[in-house]
């Protein structure tokens, strides 16, 4: 009888320990995603990141706060949705001036899309261990990405080019990267 009771205690303790370990991993991943989300919003010059709050639970990012337009709301949501590890975005941002919506035109939308592409790509480079993010410049115009700067190998060059090509909304990538050895 003591053996069964001891086995039950050990099994229960092991199960609790595994559950605690999994909970810790999930919380760490959420914190990491939250940091990436905050950084992405901060790097985007078309948004006032101080008016946007992020909260992450199990890979779902909730955006709260206020922005000036529906376009900014969409931009914030798209920027966060493009981050690795994000399962879903609940965009609860409110719009300060609903009457301003008709004033936005295609040129403004294009500029915001270009800014989003640049920010997402710079963030992806920063998060990649095998890319010298600080040595690569990213410029986007009309969904066309221009990469300039220096990389250390052909492999790093190919990785940076493919990351750019695989970024959402990119139609073309112009390669001006220099391989230094």
Coordinates of C-alpha atoms in Angstrom, one line a residue:
X1 CA 0.0 0.0 0.0
X2 CA 2.9 2.4 0.8
X3 CA 4.4 1.7 -2.6
X4 CA 1.2 2.7 -4.4
X5 CA 0.9 5.8 -2.3
X6 CA 4.6 6.7 -2.9
X7 CA 4.1 6.1 -6.7
X8 CA 1.0 8.3 -6.8
X9 CA 2.9 11.1 -5.0
X10 CA 5.9 10.9 -7.4
X11 CA 3.6 10.8 -10.5
X12 CA 1.6 13.8 -9.2
X13 CA 4.8 15.7 -8.4
X14 CA 6.3 15.0 -11.9
X15 CA 3.1 16.1 -13.6
X16 CA 3.0 19.4 -11.6
X17 CA 6.7 20.0 -12.4
X18 CA 6.1 19.4 -16.1
X19 CA 3.1 21.7 -16.1
X20 CA 5.1 24.5 -14.4
X21 CA 7.9 24.1 -16.9
X22 CA 5.5 24.4 -19.8
X23 CA 3.9 27.4 -18.3
X24 CA 7.2 29.1 -17.8
X25 CA 8.1 28.4 -21.5
X26 CA 4.8 29.9 -22.7
X27 CA 5.3 33.0 -20.6
X28 CA 8.8 33.4 -21.8
X29 CA 7.7 33.1 -25.4
X30 CA 4.9 35.6 -24.9
X31 CA 7.4 38.1 -23.3
X32 CA 9.7 37.6 -26.3
X33 CA 6.8 38.2 -28.8
X34 CA 5.7 41.3 -26.7
X35 CA 9.2 42.7 -26.9
X36 CA 9.4 42.2 -30.7
X37 CA 5.9 43.8 -31.1
X38 CA 6.9 46.9 -29.0
X39 CA 10.1 47.2 -31.0
X40 CA 8.4 46.9 -34.3
X41 CA 5.9 49.6 -33.4
X42 CA 8.6 51.8 -32.1
X43 CA 10.7 51.5 -35.3
X44 CA 7.8 52.5 -37.5
X45 CA 7.8 56.3 -38.0
X46 CA 4.2 56.3 -39.2
X47 CA 2.8 55.3 -35.9
X48 CA 2.9 56.9 -32.4
X49 CA 3.9 53.7 -30.6
X50 CA 3.4 55.4 -27.2
X51 CA -0.4 55.4 -27.9
X52 CA -0.4 51.7 -28.7
X53 CA -0.3 49.0 -26.0
X54 CA 0.5 45.3 -26.6
X55 CA -0.5 42.4 -24.5
X56 CA 0.4 38.8 -25.4
X57 CA -1.1 35.5 -24.2
X58 CA -0.3 32.2 -25.8
X59 CA 0.9 33.9 -29.0
X60 CA -2.2 36.1 -29.4
X61 CA -1.3 39.8 -29.5
X62 CA -4.0 42.2 -28.3
X63 CA -3.5 45.8 -29.4
X64 CA -5.2 48.6 -27.4
X65 CA -4.9 52.3 -27.4
X66 CA -5.7 55.0 -30.0
X67 CA -4.5 55.9 -33.5
X68 CA -5.4 58.7 -35.9
X69 CA -6.9 56.7 -38.7
X70 CA -8.2 53.3 -39.8
X71 CA -5.1 53.1 -42.0
X72 CA -2.9 53.4 -38.9
X73 CA -5.0 50.8 -37.2
X74 CA -4.5 48.4 -40.1
X75 CA -0.8 49.2 -40.3
X76 CA -0.3 48.4 -36.7
X77 CA -2.2 45.1 -37.0
X78 CA -0.2 44.1 -40.2
X79 CA 3.1 44.9 -38.6
X80 CA 2.4 42.7 -35.6
X81 CA 0.8 39.9 -37.7
X82 CA 4.0 39.6 -39.7
X83 CA 6.2 38.8 -36.6
X84 CA 7.4 35.2 -36.0
X85 CA 5.5 33.5 -33.2
X86 CA 2.4 35.6 -33.5
X87 CA -0.6 33.3 -33.9
X88 CA -3.3 36.0 -34.1
X89 CA -3.8 39.7 -33.6
X90 CA -6.8 41.1 -31.8
X91 CA -6.8 44.7 -33.1
X92 CA -8.8 46.7 -30.5
X93 CA -7.3 50.1 -31.4
X94 CA -9.7 52.9 -31.4
X95 CA -9.6 55.7 -34.0
X96 CA -9.4 59.3 -32.8
X97 CA -10.9 61.0 -35.8
X98 CA -13.5 58.9 -37.7
X99 CA -14.2 61.9 -40.1
X100 CA -10.6 62.0 -41.4
X101 CA -11.0 58.6 -43.2
X102 CA -12.0 60.1 -46.6
X103 CA -8.9 62.3 -46.7
X104 CA -6.5 59.4 -47.1
X105 CA -5.6 58.5 -50.6
X106 CA -3.7 55.7 -52.5
X107 CA -0.4 57.6 -52.1
X108 CA -0.7 57.6 -48.4
X109 CA -1.6 53.9 -48.4
X110 CA 1.4 53.1 -50.6
X111 CA 3.7 55.1 -48.3
X112 CA 2.4 53.2 -45.2
X113 CA 2.7 49.9 -46.9
X114 CA 6.3 50.7 -47.9
X115 CA 7.0 51.7 -44.3
X116 CA 5.5 48.5 -43.0
X117 CA 7.6 46.4 -45.4
X118 CA 10.8 48.2 -44.3
X119 CA 10.0 47.9 -40.6
X120 CA 9.1 44.2 -40.9
X121 CA 12.2 43.4 -42.9
X122 CA 14.5 45.3 -40.5
X123 CA 13.0 43.5 -37.6
X124 CA 13.4 40.2 -39.3
X125 CA 17.0 41.0 -39.9
X126 CA 17.5 42.0 -36.3
X127 CA 16.0 38.8 -35.0
X128 CA 18.0 36.6 -37.4
X129 CA 21.3 35.4 -35.9
X130 CA 22.9 34.8 -39.3
X131 CA 22.3 38.3 -40.7
X132 CA 24.4 41.4 -40.0
X133 CA 21.4 43.6 -39.6
X134 CA 23.3 46.7 -38.7
X135 CA 25.3 46.5 -41.9
X136 CA 22.3 46.2 -44.2
X137 CA 20.2 49.2 -45.3
X138 CA 16.6 48.6 -46.4
X139 CA 14.6 51.1 -48.5
X140 CA 11.2 50.4 -49.9
X141 CA 9.4 52.3 -52.7
X142 CA 6.1 51.1 -54.2
X143 CA 6.6 47.7 -52.7
X144 CA 10.1 47.4 -54.2
X145 CA 12.9 46.7 -51.7
X146 CA 16.4 48.0 -52.2
X147 CA 19.1 46.3 -50.1
X148 CA 22.4 48.0 -49.7
X149 CA 25.4 47.5 -47.4
X150 CA 27.8 44.7 -46.6
X151 CA 27.5 41.0 -45.8
X152 CA 30.2 38.6 -44.8
X153 CA 29.4 35.7 -47.1
X154 CA 27.5 34.5 -50.1
X155 CA 25.3 32.5 -47.8
X156 CA 24.4 35.6 -45.7
X157 CA 23.7 37.4 -48.9
X158 CA 21.3 34.7 -50.1
X159 CA 19.6 34.6 -46.8
X160 CA 19.0 38.3 -46.7
X161 CA 17.7 38.4 -50.3
X162 CA 15.3 35.5 -49.6
X163 CA 14.1 37.0 -46.4
X164 CA 13.3 40.2 -48.4
X165 CA 11.6 38.3 -51.2
X166 CA 9.5 36.4 -48.7
X167 CA 8.3 39.5 -46.8
X168 CA 4.6 40.1 -47.3
X169 CA 3.7 42.8 -50.0
X170 CA 7.2 42.8 -51.6
X171 CA 6.9 42.7 -55.4
X172 CA 10.6 43.0 -56.2
X173 CA 14.0 43.1 -54.4
X174 CA 17.0 45.1 -55.8
X175 CA 20.3 43.7 -54.7
X176 CA 23.1 46.2 -54.0
X177 CA 24.7 44.2 -51.2
X178 CA 28.4 43.8 -51.2
X179 CA 30.1 40.6 -50.0
X180 CA 33.2 41.3 -48.0
X181 CA 35.5 38.5 -46.8

